[in-house]
XYZ file of C-alpha atoms in Angstrom:
247
model
C -0.437 0.328 0.293
C 1.324 3.798 -0.295
C 3.488 5.445 2.405
C 1.800 8.278 3.570
C 2.920 11.978 2.566
C 2.001 15.211 3.868
C 2.938 18.292 2.064
C 1.821 21.458 3.677
C 1.650 24.950 2.446
C 3.944 27.660 4.516
C 2.860 30.876 5.892
C 3.774 33.521 3.015
C 2.970 37.185 2.330
C 2.920 39.500 -0.451
C 2.665 43.087 -1.512
C -0.580 44.297 -2.360
C -0.818 45.010 -6.048
C 1.598 41.929 -6.897
C 0.466 38.224 -7.230
C 4.185 36.958 -6.830
C 4.735 36.184 -2.890
C 7.754 36.800 -1.339
C 8.789 32.934 -1.344
C 8.927 33.668 -4.772
C 5.548 32.097 -5.494
C 4.078 33.170 -8.922
C 0.354 33.178 -8.971
C -1.805 33.444 -12.100
C -5.212 32.969 -13.609
C -7.580 32.011 -10.882
C -5.650 32.714 -8.055
C -3.622 29.316 -8.883
C 0.298 28.715 -8.748
C 1.868 25.625 -10.065
C 5.365 26.019 -7.928
C 8.364 24.615 -6.750
C 8.262 26.667 -3.764
C 5.459 27.739 -0.923
C 5.375 24.094 0.224
C 6.820 21.675 3.019
C 7.142 17.760 2.721
C 7.397 15.119 4.731
C 7.324 11.394 4.410
C 9.471 10.678 1.680
C 11.692 7.518 2.040
C 15.481 8.766 2.132
C 17.001 6.951 -0.646
C 14.234 5.979 -3.400
C 15.602 8.823 -5.243
C 11.540 9.849 -4.739
C 10.670 13.604 -5.129
C 8.167 16.657 -4.842
C 9.537 18.588 -7.776
C 6.066 21.067 -8.056
C 2.691 21.254 -5.996
C -0.252 22.893 -7.210
C -1.520 26.423 -4.656
C -4.554 28.309 -4.801
C -5.578 31.114 -2.347
C -7.816 33.627 -2.760
C -5.504 36.497 -1.673
C -3.584 35.409 -4.786
C -4.969 38.470 -6.720
C -3.193 41.357 -7.319
C -6.223 43.643 -5.953
C -6.702 41.527 -2.985
C -7.094 43.347 -0.061
C -5.347 44.023 3.221
C -8.408 43.811 5.073
C -10.327 41.827 3.122
C -9.479 38.543 4.443
C -5.431 38.580 5.434
C -4.081 35.916 6.077
C -5.937 34.360 3.413
C -5.671 30.374 3.195
C -3.415 28.464 0.886
C -4.557 25.221 -0.336
C -1.769 22.876 -1.802
C -2.709 20.022 -4.219
C -1.607 18.101 -7.026
C 1.846 17.044 -6.158
C 4.060 15.724 -8.881
C 7.458 14.124 -9.023
C 9.413 10.887 -9.539
C 8.278 8.101 -7.273
C 4.960 10.181 -6.387
C 2.772 7.313 -7.167
C 3.919 5.435 -4.636
C 2.397 7.826 -1.758
C -0.962 8.253 -0.127
C -0.514 12.544 0.157
C -2.148 14.004 2.949
C -2.897 18.620 1.987
C -2.419 20.702 5.073
C -3.476 24.415 4.157
C -1.143 27.557 4.526
C -1.758 31.569 4.704
C -0.810 33.831 2.820
C -0.936 37.768 4.149
C -1.303 41.147 2.194
C 0.960 43.476 3.474
C 0.090 47.431 2.814
C 1.618 48.617 -0.908
C 4.523 51.638 -0.299
C 2.287 55.275 -1.641
C 5.206 57.326 -3.273
C 3.177 60.598 -3.082
C 3.939 63.186 -6.050
C 3.677 66.655 -5.317
C 3.881 69.488 -7.914
C 4.282 73.234 -6.688
C 1.447 75.443 -8.753
C 2.433 79.267 -9.294
C 0.475 82.146 -8.027
C 0.531 86.008 -8.159
C 1.539 87.452 -5.526
C -1.006 87.446 -3.138
C 0.893 89.026 0.260
C 1.087 86.034 1.520
C 2.998 82.912 2.109
C -0.098 80.132 1.381
C 0.625 77.737 -1.866
C -1.514 75.508 -3.503
C -0.076 71.851 -4.535
C -1.356 68.697 -6.821
C -0.780 65.939 -5.033
C -0.590 62.257 -7.055
C 0.997 58.609 -6.130
C 1.346 54.974 -7.501
C -2.098 54.184 -6.795
C -2.759 51.040 -8.324
C -5.773 50.653 -11.171
C -9.164 52.456 -9.737
C -8.600 52.206 -6.458
C -10.757 54.869 -4.073
C -7.741 56.818 -2.291
C -7.025 60.502 -2.327
C -4.032 61.743 -1.303
C -4.597 64.801 1.311
C -2.408 67.604 3.188
C -2.819 69.521 6.239
C -0.972 72.507 4.825
C 1.093 73.824 2.292
C 3.576 77.330 2.393
C 5.909 78.865 0.060
C 9.299 80.031 2.232
C 7.850 83.354 2.162
C 5.372 85.687 0.701
C 7.896 87.483 -1.901
C 7.968 87.815 -5.800
C 10.541 84.837 -7.095
C 11.045 81.930 -9.239
C 11.360 78.339 -8.017
C 10.637 78.911 -4.682
C 10.637 76.248 -1.918
C 7.324 75.393 -0.788
C 7.156 72.788 1.934
C 3.989 70.679 2.440
C 3.114 68.801 5.618
C 0.515 66.607 6.865
C 0.507 64.316 4.516
C -2.081 60.928 4.849
C -4.615 59.016 2.855
C -8.518 58.103 3.052
C -10.823 56.716 0.849
C -12.424 52.942 0.431
C -8.792 51.115 -0.311
C -7.424 53.440 1.218
C -5.995 50.759 4.168
C -4.328 48.875 1.374
C -1.816 51.501 0.836
C 1.177 53.108 3.153
C 2.917 56.260 3.429
C 5.540 54.477 5.253
C 6.038 57.219 7.711
C 6.341 60.000 5.126
C 3.770 63.245 5.887
C 5.863 65.740 4.751
C 7.340 66.902 0.913
C 9.274 70.002 -0.880
C 8.372 70.954 -4.448
C 8.762 74.534 -5.463
C 6.541 76.982 -7.706
C 6.619 80.841 -8.959
C 5.408 83.685 -7.705
C 4.665 86.322 -9.887
C 4.007 89.994 -9.559
C 1.033 91.050 -9.421
C -0.610 94.070 -11.415
C -1.973 96.847 -10.222
C -2.916 100.415 -11.261
C -2.109 103.577 -10.621
C -4.189 106.762 -11.207
C -2.155 110.369 -11.674
C -3.768 113.978 -11.857
C -1.755 116.078 -13.930
C -2.185 119.937 -13.017
C -3.361 122.930 -14.995
C -0.968 125.395 -16.053
C 0.082 128.672 -18.430
C 1.045 128.250 -21.595
C 5.164 128.360 -21.368
C 5.864 127.219 -25.022
C 7.216 123.523 -23.206
C 5.372 120.751 -22.940
C 6.251 119.866 -19.617
C 3.836 118.802 -17.061
C 3.153 118.625 -13.389
C 1.362 115.757 -12.144
C 1.115 113.805 -8.441
C -0.293 110.146 -7.701
C -4.032 110.273 -6.744
C -4.791 106.633 -6.324
C -3.852 103.266 -6.675
C -5.809 99.829 -7.318
C -4.763 96.142 -6.512
C -2.423 96.733 -3.799
C -2.528 94.311 -1.120
C -3.559 95.619 2.201
C -0.721 96.392 4.355
C 1.852 96.778 1.499
C 2.902 100.480 1.244
C 3.769 101.645 -2.597
C 4.605 104.232 -3.667
C 4.635 106.136 -7.330
C 7.144 107.462 -9.454
C 7.654 108.391 -12.787
C 10.496 110.318 -14.851
C 8.881 112.824 -16.590
C 5.012 114.238 -18.205
C 4.067 115.957 -20.975
C 1.707 117.064 -22.717
C 0.768 116.003 -26.559
C 2.730 119.809 -27.310
C 3.170 123.398 -25.973
C -0.373 124.935 -27.195
C -2.647 125.975 -25.399
C -5.763 124.018 -25.146
C -8.542 122.416 -22.740
C -8.273 118.512 -22.420
C -4.538 117.792 -23.538
C -3.820 114.738 -23.822
C -0.687 113.843 -21.028
C 1.581 111.098 -21.515
C 3.854 110.209 -18.146
C 6.301 108.166 -18.537
C 9.210 106.387 -15.980
């Protein structure tokens, strides 16, 4: 009669999104693998040349989208052992386990240029290596330029990175909660209103003026307007004559 033989699936693990385990079992369609690893054998008679070369392993956790919290550790069931002399044994198959660990989510941060607005608050885009159509949102607590002033490629510090969503449990930020990126702060357009004084004809086109008001200056900022010269369109007497003010 056949000798008893036990084939036991081992405890294994894989990262979410993968179909290859840490021990090297490569699962395919239907969560099935024909593998030379991922199991142990007990009961082979020494010196006969008998061997188990491969075993079929199946698990509902073998799929790339098998969730971390969806049943992990999942059961792994062995069957269909093959190898020389295997027909001389009555084989018992014992299940093993397959744990799913979260995938490391690497966050990419892109700074968004802004027009000077008197503060250092920054807007950024957040993205990452989210798999397929997984519902995962990357959020932040804050994003700030190094200062409020105009400049190119200004450093932005992003803090309080976190993730949420229906599939967020399948990912980890691996302790990373901050990021650095850059963006530009461009000058804000403002408008100055000037008052030009009337004058008595003096054969010149020179005009006198003062800045009477401005529009668009951020509250708290102090702006003074200067100009190099002001000239009438010509030197002749007249009403409502055009005046050009230049820097």
